[in-house]
């Protein structure tokens, strides 16, 4: 049986994980688990999980590990995950990493770190616009064609509630507090691939593809 491929994307808020993962998923034909995106949909639909997550996300804190486990397990069982999955923003804590590893068998796993400075994070999140359909734009670096409307579905774009300066700083603080043990885990296994995120969107993508090709993925 062919090995499954799991790609994990790490990086500070606004480093471009979602942008890169969406581009890569189309090329590799792998499904994406973006816990942030799924949680935003739960909030939008006003589900029980969404109601619990809403104030936590608005404050820039992490949603409790346990609340995400059932969701991640379920998605991993889906048919379209048969060849593997690309993870955007999961795991973020040691407990989440432990849980995810328990789901892997002898699979192909690589972790990417998209690295950008704090200054860049603030510039990027300050100009980000999002759409209900999941598309993401930046008013300067990746603007929509039609003034603040989505190129894909023409809906009005919005500013995420956690893209306020004080919330961005809190998200950065939490990222820095939690991330090092996770990065070290993959680094020690020789599975951490570090990418300079302060390049154009296309150049970051081509660096990711080159690293994957070097590993025959
Ligand atoms: P989540 O949605 O995962 O937020 P995040 O990790 O903070 O990351 P972002 O989505 O803000 O940024 P990104 O790196 O995807 O960048 P993007 O591609 O959009 O999580 C939100 C919240 O949900 C969390 O705070 C937490 O509460 C909860 N949550 C989620 N997962 C959780 C978990 N596992 N455990 C517990 N809680 C969890 O790009 C940003 C902007 O920059 C865009 O405007 C884009 O167009 C632009 N851009 C992208 N790349 C470039 C480039 N190379 N050059 C110039 N501009 C660029």
Coordinates of N, CA and C and ligand atoms in Angstrom, one line a residue:
X1 N 0.8 -1.2 0.0 CA 0.0 0.0 0.0 C 0.9 1.3 0.0
X2 N 0.5 2.2 -0.8 CA 1.2 3.5 -0.9 C 1.1 4.2 0.4
X3 N 2.2 4.9 0.8 CA 2.2 5.7 2.0 C 1.3 6.9 1.8
X4 N 0.7 7.3 2.9 CA 0.0 8.6 2.8 C 0.9 9.7 3.1
X5 N 0.6 10.9 2.6 CA 1.5 12.1 2.8 C 0.7 13.1 3.6
X6 N 1.4 13.5 4.7 CA 0.8 14.6 5.6 C 1.8 15.7 5.6
X7 N 1.3 16.9 5.3 CA 2.1 18.1 5.3 C 1.6 19.0 6.3
X8 N 2.4 19.5 7.3 CA 1.9 20.4 8.3 C 2.6 21.7 8.1
X9 N 1.7 22.8 8.2 CA 2.2 24.1 7.9 C 2.2 24.9 9.2
X10 N 3.4 25.4 9.6 CA 3.6 26.2 10.8 C 4.0 27.6 10.3
X11 N 3.8 28.6 11.2 CA 4.2 30.0 10.9 C 3.3 30.9 11.7
X12 N 3.9 32.1 12.0 CA 3.1 33.1 12.8 C 1.8 33.4 12.0
X13 N 0.8 34.0 12.8 CA -0.4 34.5 12.1 C 0.0 35.5 11.0
X14 N -0.6 35.3 9.8 CA -0.4 36.2 8.7 C 0.9 35.8 7.9
X15 N 1.5 34.7 8.2 CA 2.8 34.4 7.5 C 2.4 33.9 6.1
X16 N 1.2 33.6 5.8 CA 0.8 33.1 4.5 C 0.5 31.6 4.4
X17 N 0.3 31.0 5.6 CA 0.0 29.5 5.6 C -1.2 29.2 4.7
X18 N -2.3 29.9 5.0 CA -3.5 29.6 4.3 C -3.4 29.8 2.7
X19 N -2.7 30.9 2.4 CA -2.5 31.2 1.0 C -1.7 30.1 0.3
X20 N -0.6 29.7 0.9 CA 0.2 28.7 0.3 C -0.4 27.3 0.3
X21 N -1.1 27.0 1.4 CA -1.7 25.7 1.5 C -2.8 25.5 0.4
X22 N -3.6 26.6 0.2 CA -4.7 26.5 -0.8 C -4.1 26.3 -2.2
X23 N -2.9 26.9 -2.5 CA -2.3 26.8 -3.8 C -1.7 25.4 -4.0
X24 N -1.1 24.9 -2.9 CA -0.5 23.6 -2.9 C -1.5 22.4 -3.0
X25 N -2.6 22.6 -2.3 CA -3.6 21.6 -2.3 C -4.1 21.3 -3.7
X26 N -4.3 22.4 -4.5 CA -4.8 22.2 -5.9 C -3.8 21.4 -6.7
X27 N -2.5 21.7 -6.5 CA -1.4 21.0 -7.3 C -1.3 19.6 -6.9
X28 N -1.3 19.3 -5.6 CA -1.1 17.9 -5.1 C -2.4 17.1 -5.0
X29 N -3.5 17.8 -5.2 CA -4.8 17.2 -5.1 C -5.0 16.5 -3.7
X30 N -4.6 17.2 -2.7 CA -4.8 16.7 -1.3 C -5.8 17.6 -0.6
X31 N -6.6 17.1 0.3 CA -7.5 18.0 1.0 C -6.8 18.8 2.1
X32 N -7.4 19.9 2.5 CA -6.8 20.7 3.6 C -7.6 20.7 4.8
X33 N -6.9 20.6 6.0 CA -7.6 20.8 7.2 C -7.1 22.1 7.8
X34 N -7.9 23.2 7.7 CA -7.5 24.5 8.3 C -8.4 24.7 9.5
X35 N -7.9 24.5 10.7 CA -8.7 24.5 11.9 C -9.3 25.9 12.0
X36 N -8.5 26.9 11.7 CA -9.1 28.3 11.8 C -10.3 28.5 10.9
X37 N -10.2 28.0 9.7 CA -11.3 28.2 8.7 C -12.5 27.4 9.1
X38 N -12.3 26.2 9.6 CA -13.4 25.3 10.1 C -14.1 26.0 11.3
X39 N -13.3 26.5 12.2 CA -13.9 27.2 13.4 C -14.7 28.4 13.0
X40 N -14.1 29.2 12.0 CA -14.9 30.4 11.6 C -16.2 30.0 11.0
X41 N -16.2 28.8 10.2 CA -17.5 28.3 9.7 C -18.5 27.9 10.8
X42 N -17.9 27.3 11.8 CA -18.8 26.9 13.0 C -19.4 28.1 13.7
X43 N -18.6 29.2 13.8 CA -19.1 30.4 14.4 C -20.2 31.0 13.5
X44 N -19.9 31.0 12.2 CA -20.9 31.5 11.3 C -22.2 30.8 11.3
X45 N -22.1 29.5 11.5 CA -23.3 28.6 11.5 C -24.0 28.6 12.9
X46 N -23.3 29.2 13.9 CA -23.8 29.3 15.3 C -24.0 27.9 15.9
X47 N -23.1 27.0 15.6 CA -23.2 25.6 16.2 C -22.7 25.7 17.6
X48 N -22.8 24.6 18.4 CA -22.4 24.6 19.8 C -20.9 24.9 19.8
X49 N -20.1 24.2 18.9 CA -18.6 24.5 18.9 C -18.4 25.9 18.5
X50 N -19.1 26.4 17.6 CA -18.9 27.8 17.2 C -19.2 28.8 18.3
X51 N -20.2 28.5 19.1 CA -20.6 29.4 20.2 C -19.5 29.4 21.2
X52 N -18.9 28.2 21.5 CA -17.8 28.1 22.5 C -16.5 28.8 21.9
X53 N -16.3 28.7 20.6 CA -15.0 29.2 20.0 C -15.0 30.7 19.8
X54 N -16.2 31.2 19.6 CA -16.3 32.7 19.1 C -15.5 33.6 20.0
X55 N -15.8 33.7 21.4 CA -15.1 34.7 22.2 C -13.6 34.4 22.3
X56 N -13.3 33.1 22.3 CA -11.9 32.7 22.4 C -11.1 33.2 21.2
X57 N -11.7 33.0 20.0 CA -11.0 33.5 18.7 C -11.0 35.0 18.7
X58 N -12.0 35.6 19.1 CA -12.1 37.1 19.0 C -11.0 37.7 19.9
X59 N -10.6 37.0 21.0 CA -9.6 37.5 21.9 C -8.2 37.1 21.4
X60 N -8.1 36.2 20.4 CA -6.8 35.8 19.9 C -6.2 34.6 20.7
X61 N -7.0 34.0 21.6 CA -6.6 32.8 22.3 C -6.7 31.5 21.5
X62 N -6.2 30.4 22.1 CA -6.4 29.1 21.4 C -7.6 28.4 21.9
X63 N -8.3 27.8 21.0 CA -9.5 27.0 21.4 C -9.0 25.8 22.1
X64 N -9.6 25.3 23.2 CA -9.1 24.1 23.9 C -8.9 22.9 23.0
X65 N -7.8 22.2 23.2 CA -7.4 21.1 22.4 C -8.5 20.1 22.2
X66 N -9.2 19.8 23.3 CA -10.2 18.7 23.3 C -11.3 19.1 22.3
X67 N -11.7 20.3 22.2 CA -12.8 20.7 21.3 C -12.4 20.4 19.8
X68 N -11.1 20.3 19.5 CA -10.7 20.1 18.1 C -10.5 18.7 17.8
X69 N -10.4 17.8 18.8 CA -10.0 16.4 18.5 C -11.0 15.7 17.7
X70 N -12.3 15.8 18.0 CA -13.3 15.0 17.3 C -13.4 15.5 15.9
X71 N -13.3 16.8 15.7 CA -13.3 17.4 14.4 C -12.2 16.9 13.5
X72 N -11.0 16.9 14.0 CA -9.8 16.4 13.3 C -9.9 14.9 13.0
X73 N -10.3 14.1 14.0 CA -10.5 12.7 13.7 C -11.5 12.4 12.6
X74 N -12.6 13.1 12.7 CA -13.6 12.9 11.7 C -13.1 13.2 10.3
X75 N -12.4 14.3 10.1 CA -12.0 14.7 8.8 C -10.9 13.7 8.3
X76 N -10.1 13.2 9.2 CA -9.1 12.2 8.8 C -9.7 10.9 8.3
X77 N -10.9 10.6 8.7 CA -11.6 9.4 8.3 C -12.3 9.6 6.9
X78 N -12.4 10.8 6.5 CA -13.1 11.0 5.2 C -12.4 10.4 4.1
X79 N -13.2 10.0 3.1 CA -12.7 9.3 1.9 C -11.6 10.1 1.2
X80 N -11.8 11.4 1.1 CA -10.9 12.2 0.3 C -9.5 12.4 1.0
X81 N -9.4 11.9 2.3 CA -8.1 12.0 3.0 C -7.3 10.7 2.8
X82 N -7.8 9.8 1.9 CA -7.1 8.5 1.7 C -5.7 8.6 1.3
X83 N -5.3 9.7 0.6 CA -3.9 9.8 0.1 C -3.1 10.8 1.1
X84 N -3.8 11.4 2.0 CA -3.1 12.3 2.9 C -3.9 13.6 3.1
X85 N -3.3 14.5 3.8 CA -3.9 15.8 4.1 C -2.8 16.8 4.3
X86 N -3.2 18.1 4.0 CA -2.4 19.2 4.3 C -3.0 20.0 5.5
X87 N -2.2 20.2 6.5 CA -2.8 20.8 7.7 C -2.3 22.3 7.7
X88 N -3.3 23.2 8.0 CA -3.0 24.6 8.1 C -3.4 25.0 9.5
X89 N -2.4 25.3 10.3 CA -2.7 25.8 11.7 C -3.0 24.7 12.7
X90 N -2.7 23.5 12.4 CA -2.9 22.4 13.3 C -1.7 21.4 13.1
X91 N -1.1 21.0 14.1 CA -1.2 21.2 15.6 C -0.6 22.6 16.0
X92 N -1.0 23.1 17.1 CA -0.4 24.3 17.7 C 0.1 24.2 19.1
X93 N -0.3 23.0 19.7 CA 0.2 22.8 21.1 C 0.8 21.4 21.1
X94 N 1.6 21.2 22.2 CA 2.2 19.9 22.3 C 1.1 18.8 22.4
X95 N 0.0 19.0 23.1 CA -1.1 18.0 23.2 C -1.7 17.7 21.8
X96 N -1.8 18.8 21.0 CA -2.4 18.6 19.6 C -1.4 17.7 18.8
X97 N -0.1 18.0 19.0 CA 0.9 17.2 18.2 C 0.8 15.8 18.6
X98 N 0.7 15.5 19.9 CA 0.7 14.2 20.4 C -0.6 13.4 19.9
X99 N -1.7 14.1 19.9 CA -2.9 13.6 19.4 C -2.8 13.2 17.9
X100 N -2.2 14.1 17.1 CA -2.1 13.9 15.7 C -1.1 12.8 15.4
X101 N 0.0 12.7 16.1 CA 1.0 11.6 15.8 C 0.3 10.3 16.1
X102 N -0.6 10.2 17.0 CA -1.3 8.9 17.3 C -2.2 8.5 16.1
X103 N -2.5 9.4 15.2 CA -3.3 9.1 14.1 C -2.4 8.6 12.9
X104 N -1.1 8.9 12.9 CA -0.3 8.5 11.8 C 0.2 7.1 12.0
X105 N 0.3 6.4 10.8 CA 1.0 5.1 10.8 C 2.4 5.4 10.2
X106 N 2.9 4.5 9.5 CA 4.2 4.7 9.0 C 4.2 5.7 7.8
X107 N 3.6 6.9 8.0 CA 3.3 7.8 6.8 C 4.4 8.8 6.6
X108 N 4.3 9.3 5.4 CA 5.2 10.4 5.0 C 4.8 11.7 5.6
X109 N 5.6 12.2 6.5 CA 5.1 13.5 7.2 C 6.2 14.5 7.1
X110 N 5.9 15.7 6.6 CA 6.8 16.8 6.6 C 6.2 18.1 7.2
X111 N 7.0 18.8 7.9 CA 6.5 20.1 8.5 C 7.2 21.2 7.8
X112 N 6.4 22.2 7.5 CA 7.0 23.5 6.9 C 6.8 24.6 7.9
X113 N 7.9 25.4 8.0 CA 7.8 26.6 8.7 C 7.9 27.8 7.8
X114 N 6.8 28.6 7.7 CA 6.9 29.8 6.8 C 7.2 30.9 7.8
X115 N 8.5 31.4 7.6 CA 9.0 32.4 8.6 C 8.8 33.8 8.1
X116 N 8.2 34.7 8.9 CA 8.2 36.1 8.6 C 8.4 36.9 9.9
X117 N 8.8 38.1 9.8 CA 9.1 38.9 11.0 C 7.7 39.5 11.5
X118 N 7.8 39.9 12.8 CA 6.6 40.5 13.4 C 6.1 41.7 12.6
X119 N 7.1 42.5 12.1 CA 6.7 43.7 11.4 C 5.9 43.3 10.1
X120 N 6.3 42.3 9.5 CA 5.6 41.8 8.2 C 4.2 41.3 8.6
X121 N 4.1 40.6 9.8 CA 2.8 40.0 10.2 C 1.8 41.2 10.3
X122 N 2.3 42.3 11.0 CA 1.4 43.4 11.2 C 0.9 44.1 9.9
X123 N 1.9 44.2 9.0 CA 1.6 44.8 7.7 C 0.6 43.9 6.9
X124 N 0.8 42.6 7.0 CA 0.0 41.7 6.2 C -1.4 41.6 6.8
X125 N -1.5 41.5 8.1 CA -2.9 41.3 8.7 C -3.7 42.6 8.6
X126 N -3.0 43.7 8.6 CA -3.6 45.1 8.5 C -4.3 45.2 7.2
X127 N -3.8 44.6 6.1 CA -4.3 44.8 4.8 C -5.1 43.6 4.3
X128 N -5.3 42.6 5.2 CA -6.0 41.3 4.7 C -7.5 41.6 4.6
X129 N -8.1 41.0 3.6 CA -9.5 41.0 3.4 C -9.9 39.5 3.1
X130 N -11.0 39.1 3.7 CA -11.4 37.7 3.6 C -12.8 37.6 3.0
X131 N -13.1 36.4 2.4 CA -14.5 36.2 1.9 C -15.1 35.0 2.6
X132 N -16.4 35.0 2.6 CA -17.1 33.8 3.2 C -16.8 32.5 2.5
X133 N -16.4 32.6 1.2 CA -16.1 31.4 0.5 C -14.7 30.8 0.8
X134 N -14.0 31.6 1.7 CA -12.6 31.1 2.1 C -11.5 31.8 1.4
X135 N -11.8 32.5 0.3 CA -10.7 33.2 -0.4 C -10.2 34.4 0.4
X136 N -8.9 34.6 0.3 CA -8.2 35.6 1.1 C -7.4 36.5 0.1
X137 N -7.5 37.8 0.4 CA -6.8 38.8 -0.4 C -6.0 39.8 0.5
X138 N -5.1 40.6 -0.1 CA -4.4 41.6 0.6 C -4.6 42.9 -0.3
X139 N -5.0 44.0 0.3 CA -5.3 45.2 -0.5 C -4.1 45.7 -1.3
X140 N -2.9 45.4 -0.8 CA -1.7 45.8 -1.6 C -1.0 44.7 -2.3
X141 N -0.8 43.6 -1.6 CA 0.1 42.5 -2.2 C -0.7 41.5 -3.0
X142 N -2.0 41.4 -2.8 CA -2.8 40.4 -3.6 C -4.3 41.0 -3.7
X143 N -4.4 42.1 -4.3 CA -5.7 42.8 -4.3 C -6.8 42.1 -5.1
X144 N -8.1 42.2 -4.7 CA -9.1 41.7 -5.6 C -9.2 42.5 -6.8
X145 N -9.8 42.0 -7.9 CA -9.8 42.7 -9.2 C -10.9 43.8 -9.1
X146 N -12.0 43.5 -8.4 CA -13.1 44.4 -8.3 C -13.2 44.9 -6.9
X147 N -12.9 46.2 -6.6 CA -12.9 46.8 -5.4 C -13.6 46.1 -4.2
X148 N -12.9 45.5 -3.3 CA -13.4 44.8 -2.1 C -14.5 43.8 -2.3
X149 N -14.5 43.2 -3.5 CA -15.4 42.1 -3.8 C -14.6 40.9 -4.2
X150 N -15.1 39.7 -3.9 CA -14.3 38.5 -4.1 C -14.3 38.2 -5.7
X151 N -13.1 37.8 -6.1 CA -12.9 37.5 -7.6 C -13.7 36.2 -7.9
X152 N -13.8 35.3 -6.9 CA -14.4 34.0 -7.2 C -16.0 34.0 -7.1
X153 N -16.5 34.7 -6.1 CA -18.0 34.6 -5.9 C -18.7 36.0 -5.8
X154 N -17.8 37.1 -6.0 CA -18.3 38.5 -6.0 C -19.0 39.0 -4.7
X155 N -18.9 38.2 -3.6 CA -19.4 38.7 -2.4 C -18.5 39.8 -1.8
X156 N -19.1 40.6 -0.9 CA -18.3 41.7 -0.3 C -17.3 41.1 0.6
X157 N -16.1 41.6 0.6 CA -15.0 41.1 1.4 C -15.1 41.8 2.8
X158 N -14.5 41.1 3.8 CA -14.6 41.7 5.2 C -13.3 41.6 5.9
X159 N -13.1 42.3 7.0 CA -11.9 42.3 7.8 C -12.2 41.3 8.9
X160 N -11.3 40.3 9.1 CA -11.5 39.3 10.2 C -11.5 40.0 11.6
X161 N -12.4 39.5 12.5 CA -12.5 40.2 13.8 C -11.2 40.0 14.6
X162 N -10.4 39.0 14.3 CA -9.1 38.9 15.0 C -8.0 39.6 14.3
X163 N -8.3 40.4 13.3 CA -7.2 41.2 12.7 C -7.1 42.6 13.2
X164 N -7.6 42.8 14.5 CA -7.3 44.1 15.1 C -5.9 44.1 15.7
X165 N -5.3 45.2 15.8 CA -3.9 45.3 16.2 C -3.7 44.6 17.6
X166 N -4.5 44.9 18.6 CA -4.3 44.3 19.9 C -4.4 42.8 19.9
X167 N -5.4 42.3 19.1 CA -5.6 40.8 19.0 C -4.4 40.2 18.2
X168 N -3.9 40.9 17.2 CA -2.8 40.4 16.4 C -1.6 40.2 17.4
X169 N -1.4 41.1 18.2 CA -0.2 41.1 19.1 C -0.4 39.9 20.1
X170 N -1.6 39.7 20.6 CA -1.9 38.5 21.4 C -1.7 37.2 20.7
X171 N -2.1 37.1 19.5 CA -1.9 35.9 18.7 C -0.5 35.6 18.5
X172 N 0.3 36.7 18.2 CA 1.8 36.5 18.0 C 2.4 36.0 19.3
X173 N 2.0 36.5 20.4 CA 2.5 36.2 21.8 C 2.3 34.7 22.0
X174 N 1.1 34.2 21.7 CA 0.7 32.8 22.0 C 1.5 31.9 21.0
X175 N 1.6 32.3 19.8 CA 2.3 31.5 18.8 C 3.8 31.3 19.3
X176 N 4.4 32.4 19.8 CA 5.8 32.3 20.2 C 5.9 31.4 21.5
X177 N 4.9 31.5 22.3 CA 5.0 30.7 23.5 C 4.8 29.2 23.3
X178 N 4.0 28.8 22.3 CA 3.7 27.4 22.1 C 4.6 26.7 21.0
X179 N 5.1 27.4 20.1 CA 5.6 26.8 18.8 C 6.9 26.0 18.9
X180 N 7.9 26.5 19.8 CA 9.2 25.9 19.7 C 9.3 24.4 19.9
X181 N 8.6 23.9 20.9 CA 8.7 22.4 21.1 C 8.2 21.7 19.9
X182 N 7.2 22.2 19.2 CA 6.7 21.5 18.0 C 7.7 21.5 16.8
X183 N 8.3 22.7 16.7 CA 9.3 22.9 15.6 C 10.5 22.0 15.9
X184 N 10.9 21.9 17.2 CA 12.1 21.1 17.6 C 11.8 19.6 17.3
X185 N 10.6 19.2 17.6 CA 10.2 17.8 17.4 C 10.5 17.4 15.9
X186 N 10.1 18.2 15.0 CA 10.2 17.9 13.6 C 11.7 18.1 13.1
X187 N 12.3 19.2 13.7 CA 13.7 19.4 13.4 C 14.6 18.3 13.7
X188 N 14.4 17.7 14.9 CA 15.2 16.6 15.4 C 15.0 15.3 14.5
X189 N 13.8 15.2 13.9 CA 13.6 14.1 13.0 C 14.1 14.4 11.6
X190 N 14.6 15.6 11.4 CA 15.1 15.9 10.0 C 13.9 16.2 9.1
X191 N 12.7 16.5 9.6 CA 11.5 16.7 8.8 C 11.0 18.1 8.8
X192 N 11.8 19.0 9.3 CA 11.3 20.4 9.3 C 11.9 21.1 8.1
X193 N 11.1 21.8 7.3 CA 11.5 22.5 6.1 C 11.2 24.0 6.3
X194 N 12.3 24.8 6.4 CA 12.1 26.2 6.7 C 12.1 27.0 5.4
X195 N 11.1 27.8 5.3 CA 10.9 28.6 4.0 C 10.9 30.1 4.4
X196 N 11.6 30.9 3.6 CA 11.6 32.3 3.8 C 10.2 32.9 3.3
X197 N 9.4 33.3 4.2 CA 8.0 33.7 3.8 C 8.0 35.2 3.4
X198 N 9.1 35.9 3.5 CA 9.1 37.3 3.1 C 9.6 37.4 1.6
X199 N 8.9 36.7 0.7 CA 9.1 36.8 -0.7 C 7.7 36.9 -1.3
X200 N 7.6 37.0 -2.6 CA 6.3 37.1 -3.2 C 5.6 35.8 -3.0
X201 N 4.3 35.8 -3.1 CA 3.4 34.6 -2.9 C 3.9 33.5 -3.9
X202 N 4.2 33.8 -5.1 CA 4.6 32.8 -6.1 C 5.9 32.2 -5.8
X203 N 6.9 33.1 -5.3 CA 8.2 32.6 -5.0 C 8.2 31.7 -3.8
X204 N 7.4 32.0 -2.8 CA 7.2 31.1 -1.6 C 6.7 29.8 -2.1
X205 N 5.7 29.8 -3.0 CA 5.1 28.6 -3.4 C 6.2 27.7 -4.2
X206 N 6.9 28.4 -5.1 CA 7.9 27.6 -5.8 C 9.0 27.1 -4.9
X207 N 9.3 27.8 -3.9 CA 10.3 27.2 -2.9 C 9.7 25.9 -2.2
X208 N 8.5 26.0 -1.9 CA 7.8 24.8 -1.2 C 7.8 23.6 -2.2
X209 N 7.4 23.9 -3.5 CA 7.4 22.8 -4.5 C 8.8 22.2 -4.7
X210 N 9.8 23.1 -4.7 CA 11.2 22.6 -4.9 C 11.6 21.7 -3.8
X211 N 11.3 22.1 -2.6 CA 11.6 21.3 -1.4 C 10.9 19.9 -1.4
X212 N 9.7 19.9 -1.9 CA 8.9 18.7 -1.9 C 9.5 17.8 -3.0
X213 N 9.8 18.4 -4.2 CA 10.4 17.6 -5.3 C 11.7 16.9 -4.8
X214 N 12.5 17.7 -4.0 CA 13.7 17.1 -3.5 C 13.5 15.9 -2.6
X215 N 12.3 15.8 -2.1 CA 11.9 14.6 -1.3 C 11.0 13.7 -2.0
X216 N 10.9 13.8 -3.3 CA 10.1 13.0 -4.2 C 8.6 13.0 -3.9
X217 N 8.1 14.1 -3.5 CA 6.7 14.2 -3.2 C 6.0 15.0 -4.4
Ligands
LIG1 P1 -6.1 30.8 11.9 O1 -7.1 31.1 10.9 O2 -5.3 29.5 11.7 O3 -5.1 32.0 12.1 P2 -3.5 32.2 12.1 O4 -2.7 30.9 12.3 O5 -3.3 33.3 13.1 O6 -3.2 32.4 10.6 P3 -3.9 33.4 9.7 O7 -5.1 32.7 9.1 O8 -4.2 34.7 10.4 O9 -2.8 33.7 8.6 P4 -2.1 32.8 7.5 O10 -0.7 32.4 8.0 O11 -3.0 31.7 7.0 O12 -1.9 33.9 6.4 P5 -2.8 34.2 5.1 O13 -2.5 33.2 4.0 O14 -4.2 34.5 5.4 O15 -6.7 30.7 13.4 C1 -7.6 31.7 13.8 C2 -8.0 31.4 15.3 O16 -8.6 30.1 15.4 C3 -6.8 31.2 16.3 O17 -6.3 32.5 16.8 C4 -7.4 30.3 17.4 O18 -8.3 31.1 18.2 C5 -8.3 29.4 16.5 N1 -7.5 28.2 16.1 C6 -7.2 27.8 14.9 N2 -6.5 26.7 14.9 C7 -6.4 26.3 16.2 C8 -5.7 25.3 16.8 N3 -5.0 24.3 16.2 N4 -5.8 25.2 18.2 C9 -6.5 26.1 18.9 N5 -7.1 27.2 18.3 C10 -7.0 27.3 17.0 O19 -2.0 35.6 4.6 C11 -2.2 36.8 5.4 C12 -2.3 38.0 4.5 O20 -1.0 38.2 3.8 C13 -3.3 37.9 3.4 O21 -3.9 39.1 3.2 C14 -2.5 37.4 2.2 O22 -3.1 37.8 1.0 C15 -1.2 38.1 2.4 N6 0.0 37.3 2.0 C16 0.1 36.0 2.0 N7 1.4 35.6 1.6 C17 2.0 36.8 1.2 C18 3.3 37.1 0.7 N8 4.2 36.1 0.4 N9 3.6 38.4 0.4 C19 2.6 39.4 0.7 N10 1.4 39.1 1.2 C20 1.1 37.9 1.5

